[in-house]
Coordinates of C-alpha atoms (C1' of nucleotides) and ligand atoms in Angstrom, one line a residue:
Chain A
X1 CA 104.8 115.4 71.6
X2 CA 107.0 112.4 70.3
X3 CA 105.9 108.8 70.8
X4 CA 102.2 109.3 70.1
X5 CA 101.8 111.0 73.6
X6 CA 99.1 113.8 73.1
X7 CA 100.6 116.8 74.2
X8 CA 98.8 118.3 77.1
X9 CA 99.7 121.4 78.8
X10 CA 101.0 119.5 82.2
X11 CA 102.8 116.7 80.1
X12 CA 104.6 119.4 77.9
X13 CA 105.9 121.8 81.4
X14 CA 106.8 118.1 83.1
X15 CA 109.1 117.5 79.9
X16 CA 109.9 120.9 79.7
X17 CA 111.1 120.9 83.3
X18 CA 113.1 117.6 83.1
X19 CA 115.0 119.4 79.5
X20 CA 115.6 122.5 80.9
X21 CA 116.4 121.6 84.5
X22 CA 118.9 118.5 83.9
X23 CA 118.8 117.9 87.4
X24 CA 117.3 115.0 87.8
X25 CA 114.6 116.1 90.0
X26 CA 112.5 114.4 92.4
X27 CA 108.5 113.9 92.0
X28 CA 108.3 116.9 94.7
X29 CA 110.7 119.3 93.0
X30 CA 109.2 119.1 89.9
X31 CA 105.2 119.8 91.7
X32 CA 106.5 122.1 93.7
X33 CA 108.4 124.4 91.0
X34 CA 105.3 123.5 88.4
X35 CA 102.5 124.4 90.7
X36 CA 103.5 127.9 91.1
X37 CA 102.8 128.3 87.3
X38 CA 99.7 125.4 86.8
X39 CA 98.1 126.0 90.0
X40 CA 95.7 123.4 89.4
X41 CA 98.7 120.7 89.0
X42 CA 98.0 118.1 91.1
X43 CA 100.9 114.8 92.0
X44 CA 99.3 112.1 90.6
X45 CA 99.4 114.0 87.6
X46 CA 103.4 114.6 87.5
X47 CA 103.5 110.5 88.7
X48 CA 101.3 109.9 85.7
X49 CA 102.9 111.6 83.2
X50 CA 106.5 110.9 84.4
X51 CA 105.6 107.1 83.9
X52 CA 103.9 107.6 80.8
X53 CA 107.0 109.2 79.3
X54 CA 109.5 106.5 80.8
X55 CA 107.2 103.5 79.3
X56 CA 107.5 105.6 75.7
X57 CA 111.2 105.8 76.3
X58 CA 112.0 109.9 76.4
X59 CA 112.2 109.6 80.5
X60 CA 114.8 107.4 81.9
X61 CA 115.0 106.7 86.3
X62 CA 118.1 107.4 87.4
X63 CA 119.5 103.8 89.3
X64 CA 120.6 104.8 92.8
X65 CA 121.1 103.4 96.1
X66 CA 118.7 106.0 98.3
X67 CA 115.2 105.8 98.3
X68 CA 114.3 108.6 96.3
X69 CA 112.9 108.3 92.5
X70 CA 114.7 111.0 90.0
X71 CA 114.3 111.6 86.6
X72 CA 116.3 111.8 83.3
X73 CA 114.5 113.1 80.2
X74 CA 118.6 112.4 78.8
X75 CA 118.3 109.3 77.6
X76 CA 121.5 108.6 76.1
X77 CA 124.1 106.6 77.5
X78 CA 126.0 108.4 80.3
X79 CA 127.1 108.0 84.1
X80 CA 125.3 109.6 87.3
X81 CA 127.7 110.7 90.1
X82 CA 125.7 111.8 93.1
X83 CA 127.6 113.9 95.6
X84 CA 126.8 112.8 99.0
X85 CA 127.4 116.8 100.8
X86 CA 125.6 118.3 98.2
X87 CA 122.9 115.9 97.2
X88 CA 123.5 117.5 93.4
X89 CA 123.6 114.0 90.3
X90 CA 126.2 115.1 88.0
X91 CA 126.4 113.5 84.8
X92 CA 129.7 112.5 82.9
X93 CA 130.4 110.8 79.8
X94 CA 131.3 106.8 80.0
X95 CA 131.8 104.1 77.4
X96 CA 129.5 101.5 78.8
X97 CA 130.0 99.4 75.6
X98 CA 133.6 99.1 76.3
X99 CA 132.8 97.1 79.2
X100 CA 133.2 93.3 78.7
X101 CA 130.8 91.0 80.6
X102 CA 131.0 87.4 79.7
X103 CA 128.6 86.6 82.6
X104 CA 125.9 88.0 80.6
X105 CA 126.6 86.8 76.8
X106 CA 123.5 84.8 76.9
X107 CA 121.0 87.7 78.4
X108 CA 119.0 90.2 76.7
X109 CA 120.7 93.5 78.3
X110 CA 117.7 96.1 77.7
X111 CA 119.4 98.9 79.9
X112 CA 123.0 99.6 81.4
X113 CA 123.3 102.1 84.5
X114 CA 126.5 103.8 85.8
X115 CA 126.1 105.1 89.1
X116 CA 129.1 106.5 91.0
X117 CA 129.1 108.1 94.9
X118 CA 131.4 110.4 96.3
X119 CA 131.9 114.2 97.0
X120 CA 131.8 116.4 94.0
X121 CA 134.8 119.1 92.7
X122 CA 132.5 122.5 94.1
X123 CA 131.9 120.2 97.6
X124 CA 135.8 119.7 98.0
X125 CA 137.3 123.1 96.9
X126 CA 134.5 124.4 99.9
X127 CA 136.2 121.4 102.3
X128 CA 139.7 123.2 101.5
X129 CA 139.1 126.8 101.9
X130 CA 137.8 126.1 105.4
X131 CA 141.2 125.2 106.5
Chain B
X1 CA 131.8 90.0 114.5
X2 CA 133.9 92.0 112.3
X3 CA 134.4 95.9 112.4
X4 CA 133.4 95.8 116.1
X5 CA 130.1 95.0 115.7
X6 CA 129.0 93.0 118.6
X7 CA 127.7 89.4 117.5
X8 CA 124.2 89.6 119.0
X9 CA 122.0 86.1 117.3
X10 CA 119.9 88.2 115.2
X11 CA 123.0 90.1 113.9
X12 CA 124.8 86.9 113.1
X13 CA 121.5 85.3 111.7
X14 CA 120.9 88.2 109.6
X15 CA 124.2 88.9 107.8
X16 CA 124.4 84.7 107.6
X17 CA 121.3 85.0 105.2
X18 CA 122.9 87.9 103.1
X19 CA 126.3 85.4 103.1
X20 CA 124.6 82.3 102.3
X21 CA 121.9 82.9 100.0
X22 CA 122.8 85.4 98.1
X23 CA 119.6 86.6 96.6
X24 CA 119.9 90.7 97.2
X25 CA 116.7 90.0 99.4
X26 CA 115.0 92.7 100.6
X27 CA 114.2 93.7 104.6
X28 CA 110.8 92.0 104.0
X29 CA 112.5 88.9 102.5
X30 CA 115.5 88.8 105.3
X31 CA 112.5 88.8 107.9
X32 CA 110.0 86.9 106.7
X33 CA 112.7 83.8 106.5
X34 CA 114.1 84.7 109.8
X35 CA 111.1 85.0 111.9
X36 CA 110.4 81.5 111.1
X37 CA 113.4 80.5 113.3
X38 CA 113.4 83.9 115.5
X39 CA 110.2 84.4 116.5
X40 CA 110.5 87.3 118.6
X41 CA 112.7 89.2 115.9
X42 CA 111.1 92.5 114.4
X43 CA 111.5 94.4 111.0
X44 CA 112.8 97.1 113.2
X45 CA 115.9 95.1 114.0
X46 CA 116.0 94.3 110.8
X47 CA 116.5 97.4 109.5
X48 CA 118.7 98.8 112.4
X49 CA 120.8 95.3 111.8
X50 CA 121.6 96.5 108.1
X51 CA 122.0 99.9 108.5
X52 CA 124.4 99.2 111.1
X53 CA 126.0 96.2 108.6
X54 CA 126.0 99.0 106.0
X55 CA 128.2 101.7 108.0
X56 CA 130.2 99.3 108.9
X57 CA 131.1 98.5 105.3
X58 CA 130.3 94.6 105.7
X59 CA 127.4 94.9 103.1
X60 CA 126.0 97.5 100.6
X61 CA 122.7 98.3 99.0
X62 CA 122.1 97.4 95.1
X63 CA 121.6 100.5 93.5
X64 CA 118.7 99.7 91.1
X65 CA 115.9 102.2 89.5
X66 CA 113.0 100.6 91.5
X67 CA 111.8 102.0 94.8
X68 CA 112.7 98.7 96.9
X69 CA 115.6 98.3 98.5
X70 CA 118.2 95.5 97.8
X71 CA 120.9 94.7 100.5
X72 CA 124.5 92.4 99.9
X73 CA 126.6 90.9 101.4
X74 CA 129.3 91.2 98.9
X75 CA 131.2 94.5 98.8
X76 CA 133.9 93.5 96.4
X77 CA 133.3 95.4 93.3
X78 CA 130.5 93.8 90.8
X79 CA 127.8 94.4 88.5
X80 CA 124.3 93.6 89.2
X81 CA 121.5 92.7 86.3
X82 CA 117.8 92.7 87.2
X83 CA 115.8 90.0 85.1
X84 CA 112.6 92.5 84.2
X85 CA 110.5 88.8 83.9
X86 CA 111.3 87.3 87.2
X87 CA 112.7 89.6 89.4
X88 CA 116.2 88.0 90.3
X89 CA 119.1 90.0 90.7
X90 CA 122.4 88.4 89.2
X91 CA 126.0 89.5 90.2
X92 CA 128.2 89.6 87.5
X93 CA 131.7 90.3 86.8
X94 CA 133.1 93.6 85.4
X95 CA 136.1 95.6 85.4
X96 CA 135.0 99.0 86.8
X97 CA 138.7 100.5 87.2
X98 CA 138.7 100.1 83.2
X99 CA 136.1 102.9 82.4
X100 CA 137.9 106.3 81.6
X101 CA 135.7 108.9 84.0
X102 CA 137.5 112.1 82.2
X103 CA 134.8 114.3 83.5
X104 CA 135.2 113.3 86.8
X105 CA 138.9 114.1 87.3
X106 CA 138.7 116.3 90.2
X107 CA 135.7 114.4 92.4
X108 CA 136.2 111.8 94.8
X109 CA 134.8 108.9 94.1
X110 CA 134.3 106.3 96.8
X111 CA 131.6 104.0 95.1
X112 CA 130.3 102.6 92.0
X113 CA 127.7 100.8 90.6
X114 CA 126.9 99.2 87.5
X115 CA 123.3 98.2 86.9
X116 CA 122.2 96.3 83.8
X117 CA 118.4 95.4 83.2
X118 CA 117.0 93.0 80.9
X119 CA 115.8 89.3 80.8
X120 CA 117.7 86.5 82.2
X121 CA 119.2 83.3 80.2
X122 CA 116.4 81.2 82.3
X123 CA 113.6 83.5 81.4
X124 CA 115.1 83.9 78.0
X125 CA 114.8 79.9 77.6
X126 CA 111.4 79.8 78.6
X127 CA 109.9 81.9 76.6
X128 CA 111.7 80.2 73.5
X129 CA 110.2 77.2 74.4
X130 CA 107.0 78.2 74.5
X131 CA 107.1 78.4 71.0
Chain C
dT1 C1' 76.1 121.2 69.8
dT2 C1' 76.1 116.5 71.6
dT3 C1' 78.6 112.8 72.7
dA4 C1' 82.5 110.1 73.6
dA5 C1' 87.2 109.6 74.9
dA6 C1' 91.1 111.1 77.2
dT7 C1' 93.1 113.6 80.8
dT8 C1' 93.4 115.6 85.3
dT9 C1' 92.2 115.8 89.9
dG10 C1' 91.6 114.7 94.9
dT11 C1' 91.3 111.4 98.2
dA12 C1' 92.2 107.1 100.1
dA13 C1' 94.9 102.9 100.3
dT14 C1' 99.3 100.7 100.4
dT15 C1' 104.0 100.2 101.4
dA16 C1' 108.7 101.4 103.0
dT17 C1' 111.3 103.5 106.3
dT18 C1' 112.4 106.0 110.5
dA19 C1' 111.6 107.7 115.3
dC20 C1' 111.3 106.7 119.8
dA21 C1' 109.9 105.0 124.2
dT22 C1' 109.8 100.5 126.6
dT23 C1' 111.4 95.9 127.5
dT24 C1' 114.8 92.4 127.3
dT25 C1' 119.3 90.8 127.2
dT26 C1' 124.1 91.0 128.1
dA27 C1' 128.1 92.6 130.4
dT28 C1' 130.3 94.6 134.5
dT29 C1' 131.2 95.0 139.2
dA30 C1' 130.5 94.7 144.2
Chain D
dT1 C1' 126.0 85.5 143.0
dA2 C1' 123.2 89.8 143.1
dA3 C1' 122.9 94.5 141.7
dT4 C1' 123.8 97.7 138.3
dA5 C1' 124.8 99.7 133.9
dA6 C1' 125.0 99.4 129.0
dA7 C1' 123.6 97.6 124.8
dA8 C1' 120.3 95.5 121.9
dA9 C1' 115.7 94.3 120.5
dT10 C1' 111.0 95.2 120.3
dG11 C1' 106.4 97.4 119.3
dT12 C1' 104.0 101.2 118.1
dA13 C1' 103.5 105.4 116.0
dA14 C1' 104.9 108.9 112.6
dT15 C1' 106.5 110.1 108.1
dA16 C1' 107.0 109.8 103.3
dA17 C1' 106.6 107.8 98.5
dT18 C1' 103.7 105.7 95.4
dT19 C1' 99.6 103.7 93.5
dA20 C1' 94.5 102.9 93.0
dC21 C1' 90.4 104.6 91.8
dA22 C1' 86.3 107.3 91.2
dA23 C1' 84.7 111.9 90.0
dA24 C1' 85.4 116.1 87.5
dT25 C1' 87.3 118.5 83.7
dT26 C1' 89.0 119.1 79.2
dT27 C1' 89.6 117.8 74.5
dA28 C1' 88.3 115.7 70.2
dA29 C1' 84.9 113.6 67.1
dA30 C1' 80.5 113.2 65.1
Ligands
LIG1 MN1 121.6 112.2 83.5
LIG2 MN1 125.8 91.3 94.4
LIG3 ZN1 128.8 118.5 96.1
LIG4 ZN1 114.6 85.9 84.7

DNA sequence: TTTAAATTTGTAATTATTACATTTTTATTA
DNA sequence: TAATAAAAATGTAATAATTACAAATTTAAA
């Protein structure tokens, strides 16, 4: 594995999952899909490795107003837009660089997040063909 | 109050704090100050105070990638950066309406957020001067 | 093969949040 | 004003997410 992370089996099916998937799982989605495969998995496993890949930089948290901790192994600049009938975290394309903020010229910005709500394309067709 | 939210004292006293200081606090924060002067005021109201605050539009939760959440009184559209050193959140200003969302043509958006995370000017200086 | 190091596991502890029944406060009406 | 009803606040218990930590297992090195 990248980074100088030793690849385990666990750590290589967390990754895996996160590549694959793109859908910004939870801690739970991830065990539960995972144990059906490494019945041994246990959580703290899946909370260790999920912060061991976000302090080497190949998992990023996705910033969000619920409660709920979900994962990005895309670490490359791009928005979130969580759709709040479905639950689902779309990703789209945004130039955060084009975004001027004077406030910050003197701080060391390490991380920009983009982090839309609303009701997604699939959500509103349904919406319409019920009338 | 506004939005016809009936102006009970720990209503008031509550949304005063967001108002006045300004610091993004969180429930534990917003009560631990208050109980000083309301001593018969629980974390329950606390909660049920905001929530209510919140679906009445009068304040918002930061988005942020840390599992603590941030409340503000300030719904006019922002940016937030988290100082990773000492923990304060800063507003800033930024033009969201500027950032093309192609991809998100046909959703409806009715929120966004832009989080930036780094290290403050103050902390910045600090650590400079240490030198 | 022995030994040491790293990883995983399971359980317990901690913390944040919500649920809900009870009590208190506020408003309404006789 | 006193009685009543409605709204708000409280305290405790339940739930859920995350971390701490010691023991067991696996992997790598000697
Ligand atoms: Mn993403
Ligand atoms: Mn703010
Ligand atoms: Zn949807
Ligand atoms: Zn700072």
């Amino acid at each position: 594995m990248e980074h100088g992370i030793k690849p385990s089996y666990p750590r290589i099916k967390i990754l895996e999952y996160l590549i694959t998937k793109r859908s910004h799982p939870t801690v739970d989605e991830i065990y539960s899909n995972l144990v059906k495969e490494i019945p041994t998995l246990s959580k703290t496993t899946v909370y260790n490795t999920l912060n061991l890949l976000i302090s080497a930089n190949i998992v990023r948290v996705v910033a969000s107003e619920e409660n709920e901790t979900r994962y990005d192994a895309d670490v490359t600049s791009h928005g979130h837009f969580k759709c709040e009938k479905c639950g689902a975290i779309y990703d789209f394309r945004i130039d955060v660089g084009a975004l001027k903020t004077d406030d910050l010229k003197n701080f060391k910005i390490k991380e920009k997040n983009v982090y839309y709500r609303g009701i997604c394309e699939e959500c509103l067709d349904n919406i319409e063909n019920k009338i």
